[in-house]
């Protein structure tokens, strides 16, 4: 019969196209899992890729990380769309807890911010210990400065430093002060392309590949301290929050096992995050 | 009391049709009876195709009415139409014939039987599995006829079915039309080919500028037309 | 230039090594986008066909809205779906946010108007040809819809490919509703966005090349299918 072969070929081709669509999308949705809203710095530095498999092995709980700026991550928690929030902006975190969206807040680990800029260093800040003095010189030189501008933890830290330096960078907006409204990586890409200064977290910087002429110019100032905190989203407000498994994750990351896992994560031999759950929180 | 099992005669009363402010047909009153083929003829633009479409309910008249005999609702199911350019589905020859039979709600076995008959009638049985749109122009028109015939309509409307066909294909179509008429199907057909009308028509409706000027048996129409316009038309003059 | 050649060799290495993480991302991309196309086709094509065959008050406005929705920014669509699926939103109890299903919904939302608008254009021509004959057969607009969908299948395949192209290239909506979760909702485009933000431009570009190759393969397969059967059907 004419067309039988043709029909077979057609059917096979249609099946080839349709098959991936038919695979159940929810295949992995059955397993035990929690959703953690966290920051780009922890995800993109590779920390989660290192520590989460250890947690999953120990508990059988898969952790799904949605990486956003701290402000957005807290918003996701406010809406109840995550079970745990793991971010780095103490003031914003305390507000989150005070408003009853979750908590209590636990401090987990720290690293530090660094001031990165072009090797040519037009504002002459290289080697300074005083980060506010460095910002003052950048502003005075009207040298390009890229700001995250996205309500992230790093953005909040940068704004605090400008305030300490007594400068309102917004006056330079559209000229030397450039708010990109994006994550750490895209902001670094922008700074690299424009030979601009930028405040970055060390973890993202260490794993960042497209540095071009950028290098660390200022580091070690105690005001560049970067504390990370973790908290459970309030299950009373959002009944779907997986409180038990979320708490399990928080307990684990604060435990010696979790803290050691954090300390063990290194890029090129350099430790990225320093666990401090066992010590009192600096500046608290 | 039983209604006679026919939808004929078909009556048009005071039929008019206007589109876009142009009056295309006016005051057409006409009775079409069972019997040999009725031909609608007349110069281009006389309104032949529009009248055919009004009779087949593809157009709604702006004046007057079309009425069929028999049970209400029967008429629509018992008529079919073949167009100047056959509208063939992008399917096989056989699937084209089966399509309206399924719409008509016939049982599967009956559909197969009728489709087979239709294809036999027009001599396309050997091509049943071929894609319909790959047929030649003449074959396509024969397929359109087979599809209409398979519906076993009591009335079959044909709108210039041979207008774009070569003489051989025209002859094949005429033979099929004659066979259908012989088997009792009422043919209502337009043509611009007077020879064709002479060969096939039982009666002739002569249209001119949207009006019916004559309706008479073919023999008398061709021998002694009653109106000046029809006479001129038959002589092959440009009538306007 | 160095980055480009780097990207090409990285792309080749990714393909040659069949890195399971990359394979998983590729398969999820295909699954999400093809499912979205299937869902959008179920809604969009009949809608387009209906708009092609019927005349009713409000038809023009619907067409205008559909055409405008073709330009719906993915981020806006993503936000709307996010707010709907959020645990604080009306459909929160479904627990779909940050799952592949949410990404399917987002992509389907984006491409349904495209499929409907393009299908309407394609089928309007076919309807013009078929209308009298189908009415003569006693088929009303409702009955004409499946007929047109079937008889327009070759042209509609191209429409589906346009939808698939848009769905698989889309990043703004799926990153919002999917969350770009590694091993769960990370697809090609969000992986590319992530690698770009990590400054690994060669890897990002390499992933882009892999994505383009896949899209190309799907298109070639579908186009071949279309050509073979269209040659048959005329």
XYZ file of C-alpha atoms in Angstrom:
758
model
C 0.000 0.000 0.000
C 1.381 3.334 -1.046
C 2.206 5.575 1.881
C 2.744 2.955 4.544
C 6.483 3.512 4.644
C 5.946 7.222 4.490
C 3.543 7.050 7.391
C 6.028 5.044 9.413
C 8.754 7.610 8.803
C 6.424 10.464 9.709
C 5.310 8.757 12.862
C 8.903 8.126 13.887
C 9.866 11.741 13.270
C 6.873 13.075 15.176
C 7.656 10.720 18.037
C 11.271 11.914 18.073
C 10.058 15.486 18.436
C 7.375 14.724 20.965
C 9.288 12.309 23.166
C 11.224 14.811 25.268
C 7.978 16.635 25.904
C 6.319 13.524 27.225
C 8.949 12.743 29.826
C 7.331 13.640 33.123
C 8.460 17.064 34.241
C 7.737 16.279 37.822
C 9.936 13.181 37.897
C 12.242 14.672 40.500
C 9.499 16.545 42.303
C 8.701 13.493 44.422
C 11.927 13.602 46.394
C 12.291 15.465 49.660
C 13.457 18.959 48.958
C 13.590 22.473 50.324
C 13.959 25.766 48.546
C 16.584 28.216 49.775
C 16.504 31.820 48.629
C 20.065 32.988 48.665
C 22.417 35.422 47.105
C 24.326 35.357 43.876
C 27.580 35.571 45.817
C 27.110 32.235 47.576
C 25.814 30.483 44.471
C 28.180 31.908 41.883
C 31.238 31.456 44.072
C 30.542 27.739 43.929
C 30.040 27.382 47.707
C 26.652 25.716 47.414
C 27.934 23.341 44.769
C 30.456 22.235 47.362
C 28.450 22.028 50.591
C 24.931 21.055 49.471
C 25.818 17.565 48.195
C 27.281 16.858 51.635
C 24.038 17.923 53.334
C 21.948 15.907 50.878
C 24.080 12.836 51.469
C 23.598 13.115 55.215
C 19.881 13.891 55.246
C 18.372 12.812 51.923
C 17.006 16.320 51.497
C 17.666 18.048 48.183
C 18.292 21.766 48.436
C 17.097 23.961 45.601
C 18.838 27.281 45.588
C 17.259 30.315 43.996
C 20.073 32.844 43.767
C 19.037 36.503 43.859
C 20.194 39.750 45.388
C 19.659 39.865 49.165
C 16.726 42.258 48.833
C 14.973 40.050 46.294
C 15.796 36.895 48.250
C 14.152 38.402 51.333
C 11.129 39.338 49.198
C 10.869 35.742 48.030
C 10.891 34.744 51.700
C 8.220 37.360 52.487
C 5.957 35.800 49.877
C 6.590 32.374 51.337
C 8.150 31.126 48.138
C 11.234 29.776 49.891
C 11.636 27.735 53.045
C 14.945 29.218 54.130
C 16.602 32.559 53.427
C 20.402 32.713 53.426
C 21.677 36.244 52.756
C 24.120 38.959 53.781
C 22.612 42.251 54.910
C 22.194 42.312 58.655
C 19.990 45.410 58.806
C 17.593 44.048 56.193
C 17.608 40.617 57.844
C 16.748 42.092 61.229
C 13.890 44.002 59.657
C 12.660 40.768 58.017
C 12.649 39.038 61.405
C 11.116 42.012 63.204
C 8.245 42.056 60.708
C 7.553 38.437 61.526
C 8.390 36.988 58.147
C 10.777 34.478 59.633
C 13.574 33.838 62.033
C 15.258 33.694 64.354
C 18.308 34.882 62.459
C 21.554 32.980 62.895
C 24.946 34.174 61.759
C 26.706 31.533 59.699
C 29.902 32.723 58.089
C 31.654 35.763 56.788
C 34.014 36.895 54.155
C 34.846 40.384 53.098
C 34.204 42.961 50.482
C 37.022 44.271 48.376
C 37.401 47.410 46.330
C 38.295 46.417 42.802
C 39.438 48.779 40.106
C 41.530 49.176 36.972
C 45.250 48.530 37.264
C 45.874 52.093 36.031
C 44.105 53.319 39.222
C 43.274 56.911 38.170
C 42.017 57.787 41.706
C 45.218 56.496 43.323
C 43.588 54.266 45.936
C 45.774 51.173 45.653
C 47.153 49.988 48.974
C 44.879 52.132 51.165
C 43.504 50.409 54.282
C 40.783 53.018 54.759
C 37.964 52.151 52.390
C 36.099 55.439 53.018
C 39.177 57.448 52.064
C 39.387 55.380 48.877
C 35.765 56.247 48.046
C 36.408 59.932 48.720
C 39.339 59.892 46.291
C 37.247 58.121 43.637
C 34.502 60.714 43.985
C 37.007 63.564 43.877
C 38.612 62.176 40.735
C 35.165 61.549 39.300
C 36.539 58.161 38.284
C 33.922 55.698 36.961
C 32.351 53.632 39.742
C 29.908 50.801 39.076
C 27.232 50.225 41.722
C 25.083 47.105 41.939
C 22.011 49.292 42.423
C 19.867 46.228 43.125
C 19.148 46.254 46.883
C 21.559 43.378 47.312
C 23.696 42.860 50.392
C 26.699 44.204 48.548
C 24.727 47.219 47.406
C 23.647 47.911 50.996
C 27.259 47.605 52.181
C 28.422 50.014 49.468
C 25.793 52.593 50.410
C 26.834 52.306 54.078
C 30.438 53.001 53.096
C 29.504 56.073 51.036
C 27.589 57.376 54.009
C 30.579 56.799 56.297
C 32.723 58.607 53.729
C 30.335 61.554 53.870
C 29.581 61.484 50.205
C 26.308 61.227 48.360
C 27.310 59.409 45.177
C 23.896 59.989 43.699
C 25.177 63.424 42.639
C 27.428 61.610 40.182
C 24.601 59.507 38.844
C 24.602 59.174 35.094
C 28.193 60.417 34.985
C 30.869 58.668 36.993
C 28.480 56.809 39.342
C 26.830 54.054 37.343
C 24.072 51.917 38.870
C 23.576 48.780 36.798
C 20.784 47.174 38.810
C 22.226 43.716 38.301
C 23.933 40.859 40.078
C 27.567 40.830 41.133
C 28.776 39.075 38.009
C 27.108 41.364 35.470
C 28.229 44.368 37.520
C 31.823 43.099 37.417
C 31.493 42.535 33.665
C 30.379 46.136 33.334
C 33.218 47.432 35.505
C 35.721 45.397 33.485
C 34.383 46.827 30.240
C 34.424 50.419 31.528
C 37.610 50.285 33.598
C 35.564 51.322 36.599
C 35.926 50.853 40.331
C 33.483 48.532 42.064
C 32.786 47.061 45.472
C 32.655 43.276 45.228
C 32.390 40.338 47.557
C 35.547 38.291 47.625
C 33.838 34.986 46.856
C 32.372 36.145 43.562
C 35.616 37.911 42.668
C 37.674 34.772 43.194
C 35.468 32.720 40.899
C 35.028 35.541 38.372
C 36.763 34.862 35.079
C 36.344 37.979 32.941
C 38.579 40.301 34.988
C 40.428 41.960 32.126
C 42.365 44.892 33.741
C 40.576 44.751 37.091
C 42.477 43.966 40.297
C 41.983 44.238 44.049
C 43.022 47.710 45.191
C 41.681 48.020 48.743
C 41.108 45.221 51.258
C 41.419 44.408 54.942
C 39.392 47.344 56.328
C 37.213 46.059 59.193
C 34.325 47.993 57.660
C 34.568 45.667 54.659
C 33.384 42.782 56.813
C 30.616 40.743 55.145
C 28.453 38.633 57.439
C 26.027 36.008 56.177
C 22.890 35.049 58.087
C 20.308 32.309 57.763
C 16.673 32.119 58.874
C 13.617 29.960 58.470
C 10.611 31.500 56.730
C 7.700 31.792 59.157
C 5.563 28.636 58.723
C 2.712 30.272 60.652
C 2.362 32.796 57.864
C 2.941 30.380 55.050
C 1.669 26.896 55.910
C 3.374 25.396 52.873
C 6.807 26.201 54.218
C 8.671 22.969 54.866
C 9.575 23.959 58.379
C 11.033 20.680 59.618
C 13.342 20.105 56.669
C 14.239 23.791 56.485
C 15.169 23.783 60.161
C 17.201 20.651 59.528
C 19.235 22.570 56.967
C 19.744 25.510 59.329
C 20.770 23.170 62.150
C 23.202 21.427 59.864
C 24.850 24.546 58.492
C 25.349 25.871 62.026
C 26.684 22.498 63.226
C 30.380 21.623 63.215
C 29.835 19.459 60.140
C 28.300 22.324 58.163
C 30.828 24.825 59.408
C 33.701 22.544 58.423
C 32.200 22.068 54.975
C 32.160 25.845 54.530
C 35.729 26.204 55.705
C 36.878 23.458 53.376
C 35.720 25.262 50.239
C 38.678 26.841 48.479
C 39.460 28.272 45.072
C 43.132 27.989 44.082
C 43.982 27.187 47.695
C 42.254 30.317 48.949
C 39.446 29.955 51.471
C 36.351 31.924 50.408
C 34.104 31.893 53.463
C 34.951 31.768 57.170
C 32.430 29.994 59.388
C 31.662 31.874 62.620
C 28.447 30.382 63.956
C 30.234 29.194 67.100
C 31.604 32.648 67.937
C 29.667 35.757 68.906
C 28.812 37.811 65.880
C 31.225 40.697 65.336
C 29.607 44.072 65.646
C 26.351 42.607 66.926
C -50.155 11.860 5.469
C -46.728 11.523 3.880
C -44.755 14.134 2.070
C -43.567 13.028 -1.344
C -39.937 11.916 -1.232
C -38.525 14.793 -3.215
C -37.287 18.305 -2.591
C -38.332 19.467 -6.045
C -39.685 21.605 -7.443
C -37.377 24.383 -6.363
C -38.959 27.798 -6.437
C -37.410 31.236 -6.428
C -39.772 34.125 -5.835
C -38.819 37.729 -6.413
C -35.210 36.926 -5.692
C -32.817 39.860 -5.486
C -29.223 40.211 -4.435
C -27.140 43.296 -3.893
C -23.579 43.588 -2.648
C -21.592 46.714 -1.997
C -24.409 48.877 -3.312
C -24.523 47.040 -6.639
C -27.723 45.251 -7.568
C -26.538 41.974 -9.080
C -29.848 40.148 -9.362
C -33.356 41.509 -9.265
C -36.818 40.037 -9.201
C -35.932 36.514 -10.242
C -38.903 34.229 -10.165
C -38.253 30.712 -11.326
C -39.411 27.137 -10.901
C -37.001 24.281 -11.388
C -38.639 20.920 -11.827
C -37.324 17.401 -11.735
C -36.165 16.184 -15.107
C -33.352 16.818 -17.538
C -30.630 19.396 -16.773
C -31.505 23.047 -16.330
C -28.896 25.422 -17.743
C -28.396 28.996 -16.629
C -26.847 30.914 -19.494
C -26.189 34.486 -20.334
C -23.353 36.935 -20.905
C -20.606 37.517 -18.363
C -21.861 39.410 -15.376
C -25.458 38.425 -15.967
C -25.606 36.930 -12.472
C -25.546 33.223 -13.302
C -23.106 32.221 -10.573
C -24.791 34.413 -7.986
C -28.172 32.890 -8.801
C -26.681 29.404 -8.420
C -25.240 30.350 -5.036
C -28.551 31.818 -3.897
C -30.333 28.619 -4.864
C -27.709 26.560 -2.997
C -27.896 28.854 0.043
C -24.277 29.908 -0.118
C -25.591 33.450 -0.374
C -28.541 34.929 1.436
C -30.845 36.885 -0.888
C -31.435 40.542 -0.115
C -34.946 40.185 -1.473
C -37.373 37.387 -2.157
C -36.975 33.781 -1.164
C -35.929 30.331 -2.255
C -38.172 27.462 -1.309
C -37.898 23.746 -1.650
C -40.553 21.107 -1.417
C -40.574 18.203 0.967
C -39.784 18.048 4.638
C -38.078 21.070 6.175
C -34.372 20.439 6.698
C -34.270 17.792 3.991
C -33.321 20.152 1.184
C -29.897 21.111 2.493
C -28.845 17.493 2.817
C -30.003 16.555 -0.638
C -28.156 19.029 -2.769
C -24.511 19.450 -3.663
C -22.396 21.843 -5.672
C -19.289 21.688 -7.842
C -17.348 24.871 -8.451
C -15.495 26.226 -11.436
C -12.214 25.695 -9.629
C -12.480 22.445 -7.710
C -11.788 23.028 -4.014
C -9.861 19.936 -3.028
C -8.674 19.195 0.472
C -4.975 18.590 0.984
C -5.571 14.900 1.377
C -5.730 11.802 -0.772
C -8.270 11.356 -3.542
C -10.205 8.845 -1.462
C -10.113 11.039 1.664
C -11.606 13.892 -0.372
C -14.586 11.770 -1.313
C -14.986 10.436 2.209
C -14.884 13.855 3.878
C -18.425 15.105 3.133
C -19.819 11.601 3.659
C -18.553 11.692 7.219
C -20.012 15.170 7.670
C -23.310 13.756 6.456
C -23.152 11.270 9.301
C -23.115 8.097 7.210
C -21.897 4.827 8.676
C -18.363 3.759 7.881
C -19.291 0.885 5.561
C -21.766 3.066 3.696
C -19.117 5.778 3.319
C -16.646 3.322 1.843
C -19.232 1.908 -0.537
C -20.353 5.294 -1.781
C -16.802 6.609 -2.143
C -15.926 3.572 -4.218
C -18.967 4.117 -6.415
C -18.122 7.778 -6.854
C -14.555 7.069 -7.872
C -15.726 4.329 -10.251
C -18.181 6.732 -11.847
C -15.455 9.242 -12.719
C -12.746 6.678 -13.427
C -10.378 7.666 -10.607
C -10.392 4.392 -8.680
C -6.789 3.681 -9.608
C -5.703 7.022 -8.176
C -7.540 6.688 -4.838
C -4.345 6.851 -2.765
C -2.817 9.795 -4.620
C -2.737 13.291 -3.151
C -5.701 15.125 -4.605
C -3.822 18.344 -5.292
C -1.340 16.502 -7.486
C -3.988 15.529 -10.023
C -4.334 17.264 -13.389
C -7.000 19.931 -13.792
C -9.407 17.543 -15.485
C -8.836 14.836 -12.892
C -9.401 17.355 -10.126
C -12.755 18.378 -11.566
C -13.731 14.741 -11.967
C -12.801 14.155 -8.364
C -14.990 17.097 -7.330
C -17.828 15.467 -9.288
C -17.189 12.096 -7.666
C -17.258 13.747 -4.255
C -20.566 15.454 -5.018
C -22.033 12.333 -6.620
C -21.128 10.192 -3.618
C -23.461 12.359 -1.549
C -26.218 11.093 -3.876
C -27.823 14.518 -4.065
C -31.200 14.955 -5.594
C -30.052 18.288 -7.021
C -26.501 18.967 -8.164
C -25.423 22.539 -8.884
C -22.497 22.999 -11.240
C -20.886 26.394 -11.712
C -19.009 26.476 -15.026
C -17.344 23.145 -14.254
C -15.456 23.082 -17.550
C -14.376 26.722 -17.745
C -10.705 25.982 -17.168
C -10.521 22.565 -18.812
C -9.204 21.416 -22.189
C -11.613 19.762 -24.683
C -10.790 16.190 -23.666
C -11.329 16.909 -19.988
C -14.481 18.860 -20.843
C -15.823 15.837 -22.652
C -15.095 13.585 -19.709
C -16.956 15.955 -17.397
C -19.904 16.190 -19.779
C -20.136 12.408 -19.897
C -20.222 12.230 -16.117
C -22.870 14.939 -15.951
C -24.953 13.113 -18.530
C -24.604 9.872 -16.607
C -25.706 11.554 -13.383
C -28.670 13.135 -15.137
C -29.587 9.784 -16.644
C -29.576 8.239 -13.219
C -32.068 10.803 -12.021
C -29.975 13.543 -10.467
C -31.366 16.967 -11.231
C -28.536 19.015 -12.752
C -28.601 22.813 -12.459
C -25.616 24.209 -14.260
C -24.148 27.438 -15.558
C -21.983 27.587 -18.625
C -20.686 30.072 -21.151
C -20.277 27.255 -23.671
C -23.391 27.273 -25.853
C -22.399 23.987 -27.466
C -22.344 22.379 -24.059
C -25.780 23.746 -23.268
C -27.088 22.447 -26.585
C -25.662 19.003 -25.888
C -26.924 18.645 -22.325
C -29.724 21.034 -21.473
C -33.332 20.047 -21.026
C -34.410 23.614 -20.323
C -32.622 26.935 -20.385
C -32.811 29.977 -18.133
C -31.489 33.036 -19.944
C -30.167 35.751 -17.668
C -29.317 39.254 -18.704
C -28.205 42.067 -16.436
C -29.445 40.324 -13.341
C -32.862 39.453 -14.689
C -34.346 36.279 -16.067
C -35.454 37.120 -19.581
C -36.434 33.641 -20.701
C -37.023 30.216 -19.253
C -37.945 27.686 -21.905
C -37.250 24.155 -23.143
C -33.788 23.966 -24.684
C -35.082 23.029 -28.080
C -37.307 26.067 -28.490
C -34.801 28.411 -26.826
C -32.083 27.569 -29.300
C -34.494 27.440 -32.288
C -36.464 30.634 -31.640
C -35.403 32.727 -28.692
C -38.165 35.006 -27.510
C -36.113 38.085 -26.690
C -33.857 40.251 -28.765
C -31.072 39.898 -26.169
C -31.172 36.107 -26.250
C -31.143 36.084 -30.014
C -28.128 38.388 -30.088
C -26.411 36.262 -27.477
C -27.017 33.111 -29.496
C -25.642 34.784 -32.600
C -22.476 35.384 -30.662
C -22.821 39.143 -30.523
C -21.476 41.045 -27.576
C -24.529 41.613 -25.489
C -24.418 44.126 -22.700
C 39.141 36.580 18.782
C 40.791 34.626 21.521
C 37.485 34.369 23.394
C 35.703 33.172 20.283
C 38.120 30.377 19.482
C 38.069 29.514 23.167
C 34.290 29.284 22.976
C 34.356 27.041 19.937
C 36.802 24.598 21.518
C 34.844 24.663 24.781
C 31.649 23.947 22.867
C 33.249 21.018 21.080
C 34.613 19.691 24.345
C 31.180 19.977 26.004
C 29.581 18.031 23.185
C 32.348 15.454 22.914
C 32.481 14.741 26.642
C 28.669 14.609 26.928
C 29.060 16.162 30.366
C 26.081 14.801 32.340
C 25.318 18.207 33.840
C 25.179 19.753 30.374
C 23.137 16.849 29.020
C 20.655 17.305 31.845
C 20.351 21.014 31.134
C 19.893 20.336 27.413
C 17.222 17.703 28.011
C 15.355 19.942 30.431
C 15.458 22.782 27.900
C 13.975 20.540 25.242
C 11.381 19.132 27.583
C 10.241 22.490 28.875
C 10.128 24.186 25.481
C 8.538 21.301 23.587
C 5.933 20.840 26.303
C 5.256 24.575 26.241
C 4.825 24.423 22.469
C 2.453 21.470 22.845
C 0.365 23.276 25.479
C 0.364 26.520 23.511
C -0.571 24.641 20.330
C -3.575 23.040 22.023
C -4.889 26.493 22.885
C -3.388 28.771 20.258
C -4.001 26.851 17.056
C -7.744 26.239 17.536
C -8.089 29.843 18.712
C -6.301 31.070 15.585
C -8.431 28.835 13.392
C -11.614 30.025 15.044
C -10.593 33.640 14.499
C -9.861 32.801 10.876
C -13.270 31.284 10.175
C -15.688 33.232 12.311
C -16.997 36.744 12.269
C -18.346 38.003 15.552
C -18.403 41.292 17.398
C -15.164 41.670 19.282
C -13.146 39.667 16.792
C -11.061 42.639 15.648
C -10.190 43.701 19.204
C -9.161 40.133 20.026
C -6.873 40.061 16.998
C -5.351 43.400 17.946
C -4.762 42.169 21.495
C -3.209 38.934 20.230
C -0.879 40.806 17.925
C 0.126 43.093 20.766
C 0.679 40.120 23.097
C 3.147 38.729 20.572
C 5.412 41.469 21.861
C 4.754 40.738 25.531
C 8.075 41.222 27.321
C 9.132 37.894 28.834
C 9.969 39.563 32.128
C 6.428 40.878 32.415
C 4.990 37.466 31.604
C 7.407 35.954 34.122
C 6.335 38.376 36.827
C 2.653 37.717 36.224
C 3.163 33.957 36.409
C 5.369 34.434 39.466
C 2.663 36.386 41.284
C 0.037 33.809 40.302
C 2.092 30.809 41.376
C 3.679 32.337 44.463
C 2.612 30.732 47.726
C 1.039 34.109 48.533
C -0.699 34.167 45.152
C -4.022 32.721 44.000
C -2.480 29.496 42.676
C 0.101 29.147 45.421
C -1.394 25.955 46.798
C -0.327 24.131 43.641
C 3.285 24.481 44.722
C 4.443 25.080 41.157
C 6.746 28.048 41.628
C 10.418 27.288 40.987
C 9.554 24.046 39.160
C 9.851 23.087 35.473
C 6.048 23.149 35.288
C 6.111 26.864 36.100
C 8.590 27.375 33.274
C 6.291 25.511 30.899
C 3.415 27.770 31.941
C 5.534 30.880 31.411
C 6.763 29.837 27.989
C 3.306 28.660 26.939
C 1.898 32.031 28.023
C 4.482 33.788 25.894
C 3.968 31.762 22.747
C 0.229 31.063 22.764
C -0.514 34.529 21.326
C 2.200 33.997 18.727
C 0.780 30.660 17.655
C -2.778 31.998 17.605
C -1.917 35.122 15.619
C 0.263 33.312 13.097
C -2.213 30.437 12.765
C -4.985 32.922 12.078
C -2.984 34.511 9.271
C -2.029 31.185 7.750
C -5.514 29.686 8.004
C -7.368 32.743 6.784
C -5.950 32.144 3.311
C -6.939 28.503 3.440
C -10.425 29.375 4.682
C -10.887 31.802 1.824
C -10.277 28.883 -0.504
C -12.338 26.318 1.410
C -15.219 28.382 2.780
C -17.784 27.934 0.005
C -17.051 24.258 -0.468
C -17.243 23.486 3.250
C -20.465 25.452 3.607
C -21.814 23.529 0.655
C -21.013 20.346 2.585
C -22.947 21.764 5.508
C -19.894 22.373 7.681
C -20.199 25.438 9.901
C -17.247 27.319 11.393
C -16.935 24.915 14.318
C -16.629 21.946 12.013
C -14.272 23.876 9.755
C -11.744 24.401 12.551
C -10.397 20.828 12.695
C -10.493 20.603 8.903
C -8.410 23.752 8.526
C -5.994 22.667 11.255
C -5.408 19.393 9.478
C -5.247 20.771 5.957
C -3.017 23.621 7.066
C -0.695 21.270 8.912
C 2.404 22.035 6.871
C 2.137 25.784 7.257
C 1.222 25.311 10.918
C 4.381 23.304 11.486
C 6.333 26.413 10.557
C 4.183 28.342 13.019
C 5.026 25.796 15.727
C 8.715 26.156 14.927
C 8.463 29.912 15.368
C 6.911 29.261 18.770
C 9.575 26.733 19.682
C 12.286 29.175 18.651
C 10.910 31.862 20.878
C 10.316 29.465 23.772
C 13.756 27.924 23.711
C 15.517 31.267 23.319
C 13.618 32.856 26.167
C 15.382 33.626 29.442
C 13.615 36.516 31.174
C 10.474 34.637 32.186
C 11.922 31.217 33.011
C 14.617 32.653 35.253
C 11.945 34.389 37.339
C 9.496 31.511 37.656
C 12.041 28.694 37.517
C 14.673 30.274 39.746
C 17.552 28.802 37.711
C 17.984 26.058 40.319
C 20.924 23.853 39.496
C 19.910 20.343 38.524
C 16.229 21.204 38.690
C 15.174 24.267 36.746
C 18.380 25.270 35.035
C 17.933 25.332 31.282
C 20.278 26.375 28.500
C 19.347 30.038 28.495
C 19.514 30.493 32.253
C 22.791 28.578 32.343
C 24.114 30.956 29.705
C 22.948 33.937 31.749
C 24.621 32.479 34.835
C 27.939 31.806 33.133
C 27.851 35.285 31.661
C 27.407 36.773 35.099
C 30.237 34.643 36.409
C 32.363 36.213 33.718
C 33.005 32.884 32.029
C 32.213 34.256 28.616
C 33.725 31.397 26.594
C 31.643 28.827 28.487
C 28.534 30.998 28.093
C 29.172 31.288 24.389
C 29.887 27.572 24.107
C 26.550 26.797 25.757
C 24.976 29.232 23.325
C 26.472 27.311 20.431
C 25.152 24.039 21.814
C 21.705 25.621 22.174
C 21.802 26.936 18.623
C 22.821 23.522 17.350
C 19.916 21.889 19.126
C 17.441 24.459 17.879
C 18.885 24.003 14.421
C 18.500 20.233 14.660
C 14.881 20.482 15.793
C 14.162 22.908 12.968
C 15.882 20.737 10.395
C 13.995 17.662 11.567
C 10.647 19.435 11.486
C 11.369 21.170 8.208
C 12.395 17.888 6.623
C 9.199 16.350 7.884
C 7.256 19.216 6.410
C 8.979 19.073 3.049
C 8.567 15.342 2.642
C 4.878 15.383 3.448
C 4.153 18.672 1.704
C 5.677 17.345 -1.496
C 3.289 14.472 -1.157
C 0.169 16.487 -0.461
C 0.762 19.333 -2.918
